[in-house]
PDB file of C-alpha atoms in Angstrom:
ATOM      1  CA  UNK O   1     -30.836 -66.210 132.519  1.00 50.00           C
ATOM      2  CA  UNK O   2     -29.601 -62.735 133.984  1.00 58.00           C
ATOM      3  CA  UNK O   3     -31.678 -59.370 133.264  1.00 69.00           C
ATOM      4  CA  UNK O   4     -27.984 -58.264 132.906  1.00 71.00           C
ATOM      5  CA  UNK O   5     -25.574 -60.528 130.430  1.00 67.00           C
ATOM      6  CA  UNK O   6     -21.678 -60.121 131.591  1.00 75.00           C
ATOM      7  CA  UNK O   7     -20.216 -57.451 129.251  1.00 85.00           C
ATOM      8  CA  UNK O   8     -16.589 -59.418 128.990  1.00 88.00           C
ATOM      9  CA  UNK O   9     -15.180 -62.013 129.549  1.00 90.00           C
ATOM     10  CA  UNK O  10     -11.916 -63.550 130.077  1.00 90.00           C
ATOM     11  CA  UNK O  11     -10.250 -66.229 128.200  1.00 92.00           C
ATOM     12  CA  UNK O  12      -7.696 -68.875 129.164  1.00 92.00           C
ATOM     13  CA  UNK O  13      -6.189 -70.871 125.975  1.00 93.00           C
ATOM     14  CA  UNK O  14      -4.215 -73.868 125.890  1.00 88.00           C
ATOM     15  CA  UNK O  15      -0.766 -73.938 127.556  1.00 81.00           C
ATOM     16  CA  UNK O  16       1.882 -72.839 125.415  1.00 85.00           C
ATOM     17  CA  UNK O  17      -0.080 -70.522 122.841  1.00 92.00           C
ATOM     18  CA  UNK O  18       0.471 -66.965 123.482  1.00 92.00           C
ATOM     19  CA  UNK O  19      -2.367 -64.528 122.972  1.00 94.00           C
ATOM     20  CA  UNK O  20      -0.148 -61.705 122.464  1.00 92.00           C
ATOM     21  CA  UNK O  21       0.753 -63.508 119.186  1.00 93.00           C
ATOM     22  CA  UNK O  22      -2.370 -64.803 117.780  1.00 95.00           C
ATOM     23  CA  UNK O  23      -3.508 -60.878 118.029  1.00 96.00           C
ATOM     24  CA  UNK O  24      -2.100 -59.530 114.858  1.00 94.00           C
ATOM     25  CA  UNK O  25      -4.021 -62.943 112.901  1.00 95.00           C
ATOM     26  CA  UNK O  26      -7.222 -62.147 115.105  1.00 96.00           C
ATOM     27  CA  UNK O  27      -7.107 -58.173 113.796  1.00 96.00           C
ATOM     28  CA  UNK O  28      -6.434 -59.460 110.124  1.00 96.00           C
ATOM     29  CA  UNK O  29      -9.558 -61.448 110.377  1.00 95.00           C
ATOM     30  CA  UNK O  30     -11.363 -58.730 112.177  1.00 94.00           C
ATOM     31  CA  UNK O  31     -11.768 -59.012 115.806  1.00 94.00           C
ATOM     32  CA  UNK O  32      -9.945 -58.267 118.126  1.00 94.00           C
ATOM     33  CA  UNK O  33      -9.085 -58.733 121.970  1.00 95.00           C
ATOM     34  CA  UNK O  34      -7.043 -57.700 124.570  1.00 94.00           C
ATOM     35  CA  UNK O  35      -4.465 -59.844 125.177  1.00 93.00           C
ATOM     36  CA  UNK O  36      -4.255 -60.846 129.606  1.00 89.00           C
ATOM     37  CA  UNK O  37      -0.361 -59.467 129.665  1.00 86.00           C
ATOM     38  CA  UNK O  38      -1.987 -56.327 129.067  1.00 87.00           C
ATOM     39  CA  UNK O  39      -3.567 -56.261 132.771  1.00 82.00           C
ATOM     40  CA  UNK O  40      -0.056 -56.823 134.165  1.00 76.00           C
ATOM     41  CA  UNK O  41       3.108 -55.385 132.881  1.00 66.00           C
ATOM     42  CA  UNK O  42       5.317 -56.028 135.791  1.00 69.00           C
ATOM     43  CA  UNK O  43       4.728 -59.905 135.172  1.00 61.00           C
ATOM     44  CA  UNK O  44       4.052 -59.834 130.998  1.00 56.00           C
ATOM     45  CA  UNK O  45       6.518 -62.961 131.158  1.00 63.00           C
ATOM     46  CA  UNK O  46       3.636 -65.586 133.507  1.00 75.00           C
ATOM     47  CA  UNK O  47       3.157 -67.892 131.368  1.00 76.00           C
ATOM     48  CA  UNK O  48      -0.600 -68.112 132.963  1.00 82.00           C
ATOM     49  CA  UNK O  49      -1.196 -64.550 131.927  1.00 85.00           C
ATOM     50  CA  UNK O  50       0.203 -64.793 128.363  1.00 87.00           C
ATOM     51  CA  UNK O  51      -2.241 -67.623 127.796  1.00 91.00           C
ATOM     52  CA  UNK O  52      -5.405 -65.699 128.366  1.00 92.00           C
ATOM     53  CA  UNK O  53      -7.072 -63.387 126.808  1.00 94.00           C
ATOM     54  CA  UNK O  54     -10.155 -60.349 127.118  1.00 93.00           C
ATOM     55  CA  UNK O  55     -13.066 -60.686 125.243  1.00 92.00           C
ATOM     56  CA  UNK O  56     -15.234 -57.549 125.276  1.00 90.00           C
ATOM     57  CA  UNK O  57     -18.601 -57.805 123.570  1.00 83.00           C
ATOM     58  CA  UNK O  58     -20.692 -54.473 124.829  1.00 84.00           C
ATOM     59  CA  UNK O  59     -21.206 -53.253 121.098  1.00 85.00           C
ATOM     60  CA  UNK O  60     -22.178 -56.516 119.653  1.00 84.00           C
ATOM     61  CA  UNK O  61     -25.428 -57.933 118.290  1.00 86.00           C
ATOM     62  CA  UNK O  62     -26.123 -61.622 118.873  1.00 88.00           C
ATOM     63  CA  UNK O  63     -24.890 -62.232 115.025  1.00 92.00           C
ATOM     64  CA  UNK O  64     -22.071 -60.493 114.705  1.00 91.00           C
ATOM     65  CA  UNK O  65     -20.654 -61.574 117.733  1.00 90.00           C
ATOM     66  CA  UNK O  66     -21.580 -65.284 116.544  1.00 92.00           C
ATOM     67  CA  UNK O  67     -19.258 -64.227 113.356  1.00 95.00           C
ATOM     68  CA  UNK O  68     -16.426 -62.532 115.788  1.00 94.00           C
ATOM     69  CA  UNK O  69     -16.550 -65.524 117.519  1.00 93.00           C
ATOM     70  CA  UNK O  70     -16.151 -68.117 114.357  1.00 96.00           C
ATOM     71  CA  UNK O  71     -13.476 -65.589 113.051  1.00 96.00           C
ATOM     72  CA  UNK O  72     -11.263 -65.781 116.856  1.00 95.00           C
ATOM     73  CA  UNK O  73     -11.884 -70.142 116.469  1.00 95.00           C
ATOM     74  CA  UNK O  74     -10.521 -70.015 113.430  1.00 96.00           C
ATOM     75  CA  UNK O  75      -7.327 -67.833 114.688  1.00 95.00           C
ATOM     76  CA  UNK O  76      -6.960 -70.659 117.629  1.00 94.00           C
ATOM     77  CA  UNK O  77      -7.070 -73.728 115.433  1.00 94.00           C
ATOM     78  CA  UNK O  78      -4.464 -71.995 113.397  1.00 92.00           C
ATOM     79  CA  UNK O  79      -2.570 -71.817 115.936  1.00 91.00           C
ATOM     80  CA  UNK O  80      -3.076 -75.195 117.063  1.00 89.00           C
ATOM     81  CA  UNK O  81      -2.043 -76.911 113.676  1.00 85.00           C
ATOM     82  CA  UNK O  82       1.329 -74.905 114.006  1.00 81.00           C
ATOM     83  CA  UNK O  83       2.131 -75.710 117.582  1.00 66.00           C
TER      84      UNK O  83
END
């Protein structure tokens, strides 16, 4: 284990779901995320890119993050079922 935990990290989902969509469903369950488009505007169209996703968890105690992260699964399967 690390004295210092990462404070983000960065998410790649399955090809063809786009993280830039599943963010308004992730906000209406409350969490959010940044989606990885957002690190590269010139190039918002790689597919590679649209796929992933930033997690930042600095604020976060060990339960609610376990609840943020329940919350952004259920999002995903969503998702999955309608792809």
């Amino acid at each position: 284990a690390s004295d210092n935990p990462p404070e983000r990290v960065n998410v790649r989902l399955r090809s063809g779901l786009d993280a830039e969509l599943l963010l308004e469903a992730a906000v209406e369950r409350g969490v959010a995320f940044v989606p990885g488009s957002a690190f590269s505007p010139h190039d918002s169209l790689n597919s590679e890119l649209r796929s992933s996703l930033r997690l930042c968890f600095t604020t976060l105690g060990e339960p609610e993050l376990s609840t943020a992260i329940d919350r952004l699964v259920g999002v995903i399967d969503g998702a999955i079922e309608v792809a």
